[in-house]
Amino acid sequence: MPRPTGPPIGLALTRTAKAVSRAFDDALAAAGGSLPAWLIMISLKTRSLGNQRELAEAIGIRGATLTHHLNTMEADGLVIRRRDPANRRIHQVELTDRGETLFRQLAAAASTHDQRLRTGFSDEEIATLEQLLRRLQHNVSGEAHDRASRSDA
Amino acid sequence: MPRPTGPPIGLALTRTAKAVSRAFDDALAAAGGSLPAWLIMISLKTRSLGNQRELAEAIGIRGATLTHHLNTMEADGLVIRRRDPANRRIHQVELTDRGETLFRQLAAAASTHDQRLRTGFSDEEIATLEQLLRRLQHNVSGEAHDRASRSDA
DNA sequence: AAATAAACATTAGATATCTAATAGTCAGGT
DNA sequence: ACCTGACTATTAGATATCTAATGTTTATTT
């Protein structure tokens, strides 16, 4: 139990995340997009998500908020929603050609931002950081009261 | 092409920070507080901040948002604002006795949360994480621009 | 000294996010 | 078959945050 812990680790995490997110959002805005739209698109491209609830979960927002963003993106012609014929409760979300184009533009901006973020970091340090972040997330994810897991791949 | 970088490191950072912040906010709410109020109070206690602008900066919110929270907290009797006699543009913010009491309660909740967050982490790993976070923040903080004209897509 | 600019906080209005309630669809039990 | 409950997404209303504009005070310039 208690060690003479320093400043809360969550505090450093929150401050860093806010600063990084803000800089990233600025970079995406300059490329004609936004952070939520980017998160939605990259999740659509890189993950196999069955429905909007999982998509919202992957992004870290609530379903209602996702609906809001999808409305905007659909109005902008970036995505289309269509009912899954096999389960008409589900809306399948797909990128349009226009969405694909914007995705590539944002991917370029994101890559530049990511290079900037990685300045001075070795590959090993990045891997360490990713592993530490995964373990933090695991520690607050519900049942994680027992012991830290070794879920690095 | 620089390096065959994996998934954007900012993405992992954002996802983890959201999950951790949400769990922390829940813990603070159960203790009768909120995340913004906690951030304000701990910043008041542990930092020497000259004015509200610096306070907002330390927390990672805008001045207008800080004003909003201070209004609520002042209405709840947690803080008082008084004009600095030496520079009447400045509002000095101080915790009231009631604010001190709530601060201790939230500090207990925060400590519990922090212990949970540190589950499975050695002191050395925590130090490593803090250092990596600091470096990430530095990389997006203004002058830290590589200005590498690598136009990768 | 007066005028102008700068710094600080607040206010006003817009946008994003959340929770709770609602509507549509499917699965299971009787 | 039909009711009940669970699941999915949306809508409605509340809260939080942001940017831009404003008011007040201080600093600078002429």
Tab-separated table of C-alpha atoms (C1' of nucleotides) in Angstrom:
chain	number	residue	atom	x	y	z
A	1	MET	CA	0.000	0.000	0.000
A	2	PRO	CA	0.883	3.440	0.219
A	3	ARG	CA	4.246	4.586	-0.829
A	4	PRO	CA	5.374	8.174	-0.560
A	5	THR	CA	4.016	8.743	-4.025
A	6	GLY	CA	4.868	11.901	-5.858
A	7	PRO	CA	2.430	14.054	-7.754
A	8	PRO	CA	-0.549	12.088	-9.075
A	9	ILE	CA	0.417	10.321	-12.244
A	10	GLY	CA	-3.024	10.980	-13.688
A	11	LEU	CA	-2.365	14.690	-13.419
A	12	ALA	CA	0.716	14.529	-15.609
A	13	LEU	CA	-1.164	12.299	-18.013
A	14	THR	CA	-4.113	14.697	-18.296
A	15	ARG	CA	-1.965	17.777	-18.754
A	16	THR	CA	0.164	16.162	-21.408
A	17	ALA	CA	-2.830	14.734	-23.235
A	18	LYS	CA	-4.552	18.114	-23.317
A	19	ALA	CA	-1.528	19.911	-24.680
A	20	VAL	CA	-0.912	17.230	-27.289
A	21	SER	CA	-4.566	16.997	-28.314
A	22	ARG	CA	-4.821	20.736	-28.724
A	23	ALA	CA	-1.747	20.883	-30.930
A	24	PHE	CA	-3.037	17.956	-32.950
A	25	ASP	CA	-6.460	19.530	-33.376
A	26	ASP	CA	-4.817	22.701	-34.656
A	27	ALA	CA	-2.834	20.695	-37.184
A	28	LEU	CA	-5.951	18.865	-38.368
A	29	ALA	CA	-7.950	22.083	-38.600
A	30	ALA	CA	-5.234	23.524	-40.833
A	31	ALA	CA	-5.690	20.486	-43.082
A	32	GLY	CA	-9.448	21.017	-43.285
A	33	GLY	CA	-10.586	18.525	-40.671
A	34	SER	CA	-11.084	18.099	-36.965
A	35	LEU	CA	-9.933	15.749	-34.249
A	36	PRO	CA	-13.257	13.901	-33.845
A	37	ALA	CA	-13.640	13.429	-37.599
A	38	TRP	CA	-10.087	12.095	-37.793
A	39	LEU	CA	-10.611	9.685	-34.919
A	40	ILE	CA	-13.787	8.409	-36.523
A	41	MET	CA	-12.178	7.928	-39.898
A	42	ILE	CA	-9.041	6.230	-38.672
A	43	SER	CA	-11.130	3.932	-36.515
A	44	LEU	CA	-13.265	3.036	-39.507
A	45	LYS	CA	-10.179	2.293	-41.567
A	46	THR	CA	-8.058	0.377	-39.107
A	47	ARG	CA	-10.534	-1.488	-36.963
A	48	SER	CA	-13.292	-3.895	-37.736
A	49	LEU	CA	-16.167	-2.407	-35.808
A	50	GLY	CA	-19.580	-3.976	-35.868
A	51	ASN	CA	-21.677	-1.008	-34.889
A	52	GLN	CA	-21.667	2.595	-33.734
A	53	ARG	CA	-21.490	1.712	-30.079
A	54	GLU	CA	-18.170	-0.027	-30.634
A	55	LEU	CA	-16.998	2.874	-32.759
A	56	ALA	CA	-17.807	5.353	-30.007
A	57	GLU	CA	-16.097	3.090	-27.502
A	58	ALA	CA	-12.949	2.943	-29.624
A	59	ILE	CA	-12.835	6.720	-29.846
A	60	GLY	CA	-13.660	7.338	-26.219
A	61	ILE	CA	-16.912	9.259	-26.677
A	62	ARG	CA	-20.548	8.452	-25.963
A	63	GLY	CA	-22.932	7.119	-28.541
A	64	ALA	CA	-24.969	10.314	-28.604
A	65	THR	CA	-21.851	12.348	-29.331
A	66	LEU	CA	-20.891	10.022	-32.138
A	67	THR	CA	-24.337	10.453	-33.665
A	68	HIS	CA	-23.783	14.199	-33.635
A	69	HIS	CA	-20.443	13.920	-35.441
A	70	LEU	CA	-21.766	11.416	-37.956
A	71	ASN	CA	-24.644	13.781	-38.733
A	72	THR	CA	-22.152	16.530	-39.520
A	73	MET	CA	-19.894	14.229	-41.506
A	74	GLU	CA	-22.802	12.789	-43.450
A	75	ALA	CA	-24.031	16.295	-44.229
A	76	ASP	CA	-20.508	17.047	-45.476
A	77	GLY	CA	-20.602	13.957	-47.673
A	78	LEU	CA	-17.756	12.215	-45.854
A	79	VAL	CA	-19.612	9.113	-44.695
A	80	ILE	CA	-22.835	7.274	-45.366
A	81	ARG	CA	-24.905	5.258	-42.941
A	82	ARG	CA	-26.898	2.293	-44.111
A	83	ARG	CA	-28.927	-0.248	-42.248
A	84	ASP	CA	-27.453	-3.691	-41.865
A	85	PRO	CA	-29.958	-5.923	-43.679
A	86	ALA	CA	-29.086	-8.797	-41.363
A	87	ASN	CA	-29.773	-6.718	-38.254
A	88	ARG	CA	-31.754	-3.623	-38.932
A	89	ARG	CA	-30.900	-2.096	-35.582
A	90	ILE	CA	-27.365	-1.522	-36.759
A	91	HIS	CA	-26.163	1.370	-38.870
A	92	GLN	CA	-23.132	0.444	-40.920
A	93	VAL	CA	-20.876	3.466	-41.416
A	94	GLU	CA	-18.733	3.755	-44.529
A	95	LEU	CA	-16.407	6.373	-45.934
A	96	THR	CA	-17.430	7.955	-49.219
A	97	ASP	CA	-14.902	8.779	-51.943
A	98	ARG	CA	-14.864	12.290	-50.577
A	99	GLY	CA	-14.240	10.875	-47.127
A	100	GLU	CA	-11.359	8.789	-48.432
A	101	THR	CA	-9.808	11.881	-49.975
A	102	LEU	CA	-10.071	13.891	-46.783
A	103	PHE	CA	-8.766	10.916	-44.857
A	104	ARG	CA	-5.589	10.908	-46.910
A	105	GLN	CA	-5.120	14.629	-46.369
A	106	LEU	CA	-5.626	14.292	-42.649
A	107	ALA	CA	-3.382	11.248	-42.572
A	108	ALA	CA	-0.593	13.378	-44.016
A	109	ALA	CA	-1.163	16.061	-41.385
A	110	ALA	CA	-1.337	13.421	-38.686
A	111	SER	CA	1.892	11.863	-39.866
A	112	THR	CA	3.668	15.202	-39.724
A	113	HIS	CA	2.288	15.808	-36.267
A	114	ASP	CA	3.320	12.350	-35.171
A	115	GLN	CA	6.867	12.883	-36.404
A	116	ARG	CA	6.989	16.089	-34.411
A	117	LEU	CA	5.662	14.270	-31.385
A	118	ARG	CA	8.299	11.564	-31.708
A	119	THR	CA	11.150	14.038	-31.896
A	120	GLY	CA	13.964	12.775	-29.721
A	121	PHE	CA	12.304	9.443	-29.002
A	122	SER	CA	13.867	6.132	-29.905
A	123	ASP	CA	11.719	3.294	-31.188
A	124	GLU	CA	12.289	1.535	-27.925
A	125	GLU	CA	11.087	4.508	-25.917
A	126	ILE	CA	7.937	4.716	-28.008
A	127	ALA	CA	7.298	1.033	-27.409
A	128	THR	CA	7.838	1.547	-23.681
A	129	LEU	CA	5.441	4.474	-23.650
A	130	GLU	CA	2.773	2.496	-25.479
A	131	GLN	CA	3.126	-0.354	-23.048
A	132	LEU	CA	2.905	1.919	-20.014
A	133	LEU	CA	-0.193	3.624	-21.420
A	134	ARG	CA	-1.864	0.288	-22.070
A	135	ARG	CA	-1.213	-0.753	-18.505
A	136	LEU	CA	-2.616	2.506	-17.136
A	137	GLN	CA	-5.757	2.033	-19.171
A	138	HIS	CA	-6.064	-1.518	-17.973
A	139	ASN	CA	-5.791	-0.369	-14.365
A	140	VAL	CA	-8.931	1.735	-14.645
A	141	SER	CA	-10.892	-0.547	-16.930
A	142	GLY	CA	-13.377	-2.166	-14.640
A	143	GLU	CA	-12.162	-5.456	-13.307
A	144	ALA	CA	-8.537	-4.420	-13.199
A	145	HIS	CA	-8.168	-4.487	-9.434
A	146	ASP	CA	-6.108	-7.587	-9.245
A	147	ARG	CA	-2.803	-7.402	-10.971
A	148	ALA	CA	-1.233	-5.746	-13.931
A	149	SER	CA	-1.271	-7.829	-17.012
A	150	ARG	CA	1.349	-8.285	-19.615
A	151	SER	CA	-0.717	-7.512	-22.668
A	152	ASP	CA	1.991	-6.335	-24.999
A	153	ALA	CA	2.143	-7.911	-28.372
B	1	MET	CA	10.193	8.284	-45.503
B	2	PRO	CA	11.421	8.715	-41.976
B	3	ARG	CA	10.629	5.519	-40.188
B	4	PRO	CA	7.960	2.871	-40.526
B	5	THR	CA	6.144	4.333	-37.559
B	6	GLY	CA	3.366	2.345	-35.992
B	7	PRO	CA	0.011	3.698	-34.938
B	8	PRO	CA	0.137	7.379	-34.000
B	9	ILE	CA	1.459	7.734	-30.502
B	10	GLY	CA	-0.928	10.633	-29.862
B	11	LEU	CA	-3.822	8.268	-30.470
B	12	ALA	CA	-2.778	5.922	-27.684
B	13	LEU	CA	-2.155	8.913	-25.451
B	14	THR	CA	-5.594	10.404	-26.082
B	15	ARG	CA	-7.441	7.137	-25.589
B	16	THR	CA	-5.652	6.349	-22.366
B	17	ALA	CA	-6.075	9.863	-21.021
B	18	LYS	CA	-9.804	9.808	-21.718
B	19	ALA	CA	-10.332	6.488	-20.002
B	20	VAL	CA	-8.254	7.521	-16.998
B	21	SER	CA	-9.852	10.958	-16.727
B	22	ARG	CA	-13.322	9.483	-16.839
B	23	ALA	CA	-12.547	6.993	-14.095
B	24	PHE	CA	-10.982	9.751	-12.028
B	25	ASP	CA	-13.954	12.064	-12.513
B	26	ASP	CA	-16.252	9.286	-11.332
B	27	ALA	CA	-14.144	8.807	-8.206
B	28	LEU	CA	-14.173	12.534	-7.472
B	29	ALA	CA	-17.910	12.789	-8.054
B	30	ALA	CA	-18.420	10.022	-5.524
B	31	ALA	CA	-16.414	12.133	-3.061
B	32	GLY	CA	-18.593	15.190	-3.677
B	33	GLY	CA	-16.389	17.030	-6.160
B	34	SER	CA	-15.485	17.212	-9.802
B	35	LEU	CA	-12.380	16.989	-11.915
B	36	PRO	CA	-12.160	20.708	-12.760
B	37	ALA	CA	-12.683	21.726	-9.128
B	38	TRP	CA	-9.986	19.289	-8.056
B	39	LEU	CA	-7.529	20.538	-10.647
B	40	ILE	CA	-8.158	24.101	-9.580
B	41	MET	CA	-7.720	23.345	-5.903
B	42	ILE	CA	-4.582	21.259	-6.254
B	43	SER	CA	-3.076	23.917	-8.489
B	44	LEU	CA	-3.864	26.570	-5.905
B	45	LYS	CA	-2.267	24.481	-3.186
B	46	THR	CA	0.856	23.237	-4.899
B	47	ARG	CA	1.808	26.013	-7.251
B	48	SER	CA	2.510	29.658	-6.778
B	49	LEU	CA	0.338	31.213	-9.389
B	50	GLY	CA	0.170	34.947	-9.824
B	51	ASN	CA	-3.136	35.249	-11.583
B	52	GLN	CA	-6.024	33.400	-13.159
B	53	ARG	CA	-4.429	33.231	-16.550
B	54	GLU	CA	-1.539	31.211	-15.131
B	55	LEU	CA	-3.994	29.082	-13.187
B	56	ALA	CA	-5.943	28.284	-16.351
B	57	GLU	CA	-2.688	27.543	-18.146
B	58	ALA	CA	-1.603	25.122	-15.424
B	59	ILE	CA	-4.889	23.262	-15.666
B	60	GLY	CA	-5.053	23.258	-19.416
B	61	ILE	CA	-8.245	25.243	-19.886
B	62	ARG	CA	-9.016	28.712	-21.206
B	63	GLY	CA	-9.452	31.737	-19.010
B	64	ALA	CA	-13.144	32.017	-19.773
B	65	THR	CA	-13.691	28.423	-18.706
B	66	LEU	CA	-11.809	29.014	-15.483
B	67	THR	CA	-14.040	31.997	-14.743
B	68	HIS	CA	-17.041	29.744	-15.141
B	69	HIS	CA	-15.692	27.183	-12.671
B	70	LEU	CA	-14.624	29.835	-10.182
B	71	ASN	CA	-18.125	31.313	-10.304
B	72	THR	CA	-19.566	27.938	-9.383
B	73	MET	CA	-16.973	27.290	-6.707
B	74	GLU	CA	-17.410	30.754	-5.224
B	75	ALA	CA	-21.179	30.254	-5.158
B	76	ASP	CA	-20.521	26.972	-3.332
B	77	GLY	CA	-18.316	28.786	-0.821
B	78	LEU	CA	-15.165	26.914	-1.790
B	79	VAL	CA	-13.050	29.856	-2.898
B	80	ILE	CA	-13.046	33.619	-2.687
B	81	ARG	CA	-11.711	36.077	-5.208
B	82	ARG	CA	-10.257	39.367	-4.109
B	83	ARG	CA	-8.590	42.137	-5.985
B	84	ASP	CA	-4.853	42.412	-5.617
B	85	PRO	CA	-4.368	45.862	-4.064
B	86	ALA	CA	-0.999	46.204	-5.773
B	87	ASN	CA	-2.465	45.464	-9.198
B	88	ARG	CA	-6.173	45.795	-9.330
B	89	ARG	CA	-6.487	43.938	-12.603
B	90	ILE	CA	-5.622	40.717	-10.817
B	91	HIS	CA	-8.038	38.526	-8.925
B	92	GLN	CA	-6.327	36.576	-6.173
B	93	VAL	CA	-8.030	33.233	-5.634
B	94	GLU	CA	-7.959	31.607	-2.206
B	95	LEU	CA	-9.476	28.490	-0.705
B	96	THR	CA	-11.995	29.035	2.066
B	97	ASP	CA	-12.146	26.768	5.117
B	98	ARG	CA	-14.897	24.904	3.376
B	99	GLY	CA	-12.684	24.624	0.319
B	100	GLU	CA	-9.846	23.252	2.455
B	101	THR	CA	-12.174	20.621	3.867
B	102	LEU	CA	-13.369	19.508	0.467
B	103	PHE	CA	-9.801	19.564	-0.763
B	104	ARG	CA	-8.798	17.032	1.879
B	105	GLN	CA	-11.722	14.789	0.978
B	106	LEU	CA	-10.901	14.940	-2.708
B	107	ALA	CA	-7.229	14.420	-1.946
B	108	ALA	CA	-8.134	11.154	-0.232
B	109	ALA	CA	-10.202	10.052	-3.210
B	110	ALA	CA	-7.436	11.117	-5.568
B	111	SER	CA	-4.888	9.178	-3.576
B	112	THR	CA	-7.000	6.055	-3.748
B	113	HIS	CA	-7.436	6.518	-7.460
B	114	ASP	CA	-3.735	7.104	-7.882
B	115	GLN	CA	-2.880	3.921	-6.038
B	116	ARG	CA	-5.211	2.049	-8.330
B	117	LEU	CA	-3.610	3.687	-11.322
B	118	ARG	CA	-0.139	2.683	-10.109
B	119	THR	CA	-1.098	-0.948	-9.679
B	120	GLY	CA	1.685	-3.096	-11.039
B	121	PHE	CA	4.015	-0.154	-11.672
B	122	SER	CA	7.412	0.117	-10.065
B	123	ASP	CA	8.695	3.491	-8.920
B	124	GLU	CA	11.141	3.401	-11.756
B	125	GLU	CA	8.410	2.810	-14.312
B	126	ILE	CA	6.437	5.729	-12.942
B	127	ALA	CA	9.488	7.949	-13.215
B	128	THR	CA	10.030	6.768	-16.773
B	129	LEU	CA	6.416	7.497	-17.650
B	130	GLU	CA	6.607	10.978	-16.181
B	131	GLN	CA	9.742	11.710	-18.103
B	132	LEU	CA	8.275	10.461	-21.386
B	133	LEU	CA	5.141	12.545	-20.865
B	134	ARG	CA	7.199	15.635	-20.161
B	135	ARG	CA	9.122	15.125	-23.365
B	136	LEU	CA	5.945	14.662	-25.392
B	137	GLN	CA	4.582	17.893	-23.986
B	138	HIS	CA	7.781	19.688	-24.791
B	139	ASN	CA	7.633	18.455	-28.371
B	140	VAL	CA	4.353	20.255	-29.001
B	141	SER	CA	5.035	23.319	-26.905
B	142	GLY	CA	5.769	26.046	-29.359
B	143	GLU	CA	9.422	26.336	-30.175
B	144	ALA	CA	10.091	22.615	-30.336
B	145	HIS	CA	9.714	22.457	-34.077
B	146	ASP	CA	11.838	20.108	-36.075
B	147	ARG	CA	10.801	21.917	-39.238
B	148	ALA	CA	11.759	18.836	-41.160
B	149	SER	CA	10.387	19.290	-44.622
B	150	ARG	CA	9.643	15.647	-44.942
B	151	SER	CA	6.550	15.649	-47.057
B	152	ASP	CA	5.378	12.164	-46.342
B	153	ALA	CA	1.837	11.131	-46.980
C	1	DA	C1'	-0.663	65.233	-18.990
C	2	DA	C1'	-3.232	62.884	-22.528
C	3	DA	C1'	-3.594	59.333	-25.658
C	4	DT	C1'	-2.661	54.777	-26.825
C	5	DA	C1'	-1.468	50.174	-26.055
C	6	DA	C1'	-1.226	46.097	-23.165
C	7	DA	C1'	-2.759	42.910	-19.443
C	8	DC	C1'	-6.384	40.687	-16.824
C	9	DA	C1'	-10.795	39.055	-16.000
C	10	DT	C1'	-15.497	38.721	-17.344
C	11	DT	C1'	-19.451	38.336	-20.418
C	12	DA	C1'	-21.822	36.761	-24.645
C	13	DG	C1'	-22.647	33.523	-28.038
C	14	DA	C1'	-21.341	29.235	-30.423
C	15	DT	C1'	-19.919	24.375	-30.309
C	16	DA	C1'	-19.086	19.830	-28.134
C	17	DT	C1'	-20.134	16.525	-24.922
C	18	DC	C1'	-22.827	14.244	-21.620
C	19	DT	C1'	-27.087	11.874	-19.421
C	20	DA	C1'	-31.741	10.518	-19.858
C	21	DA	C1'	-35.577	9.521	-22.481
C	22	DT	C1'	-37.457	7.696	-26.959
C	23	DA	C1'	-38.159	4.773	-31.135
C	24	DG	C1'	-37.125	0.855	-33.753
C	25	DT	C1'	-35.540	-3.984	-33.989
C	26	DC	C1'	-34.459	-8.499	-32.406
C	27	DA	C1'	-34.460	-12.670	-29.105
C	28	DG	C1'	-36.647	-15.599	-25.675
C	29	DG	C1'	-40.208	-17.338	-22.798
C	30	DT	C1'	-45.027	-18.467	-22.043
D	1	DA	C1'	-48.333	-16.078	-31.793
D	2	DC	C1'	-47.410	-12.594	-28.426
D	3	DC	C1'	-45.511	-10.334	-24.688
D	4	DT	C1'	-41.449	-8.910	-22.354
D	5	DG	C1'	-36.805	-7.610	-22.159
D	6	DA	C1'	-32.445	-6.411	-24.366
D	7	DC	C1'	-29.885	-3.973	-27.864
D	8	DT	C1'	-28.992	-0.089	-31.257
D	9	DA	C1'	-29.280	4.430	-32.571
D	10	DT	C1'	-31.377	8.896	-32.251
D	11	DT	C1'	-33.404	12.889	-30.034
D	12	DA	C1'	-33.939	16.268	-26.229
D	13	DG	C1'	-32.173	18.963	-22.733
D	14	DA	C1'	-28.355	20.162	-19.613
D	15	DT	C1'	-23.446	21.194	-18.826
D	16	DA	C1'	-18.694	22.351	-20.211
D	17	DT	C1'	-15.607	24.430	-23.158
D	18	DC	C1'	-14.136	27.493	-26.626
D	19	DT	C1'	-13.498	32.076	-29.297
D	20	DA	C1'	-14.470	36.833	-29.628
D	21	DA	C1'	-15.811	41.008	-27.681
D	22	DT	C1'	-16.028	44.129	-23.511
D	23	DG	C1'	-14.740	46.556	-19.230
D	24	DT	C1'	-11.294	47.783	-16.070
D	25	DT	C1'	-6.720	48.810	-14.731
D	26	DT	C1'	-1.896	49.512	-15.665
D	27	DA	C1'	2.069	50.663	-18.691
D	28	DT	C1'	3.999	53.224	-22.506
D	29	DT	C1'	4.405	56.805	-25.781
D	30	DT	C1'	4.213	61.362	-27.355
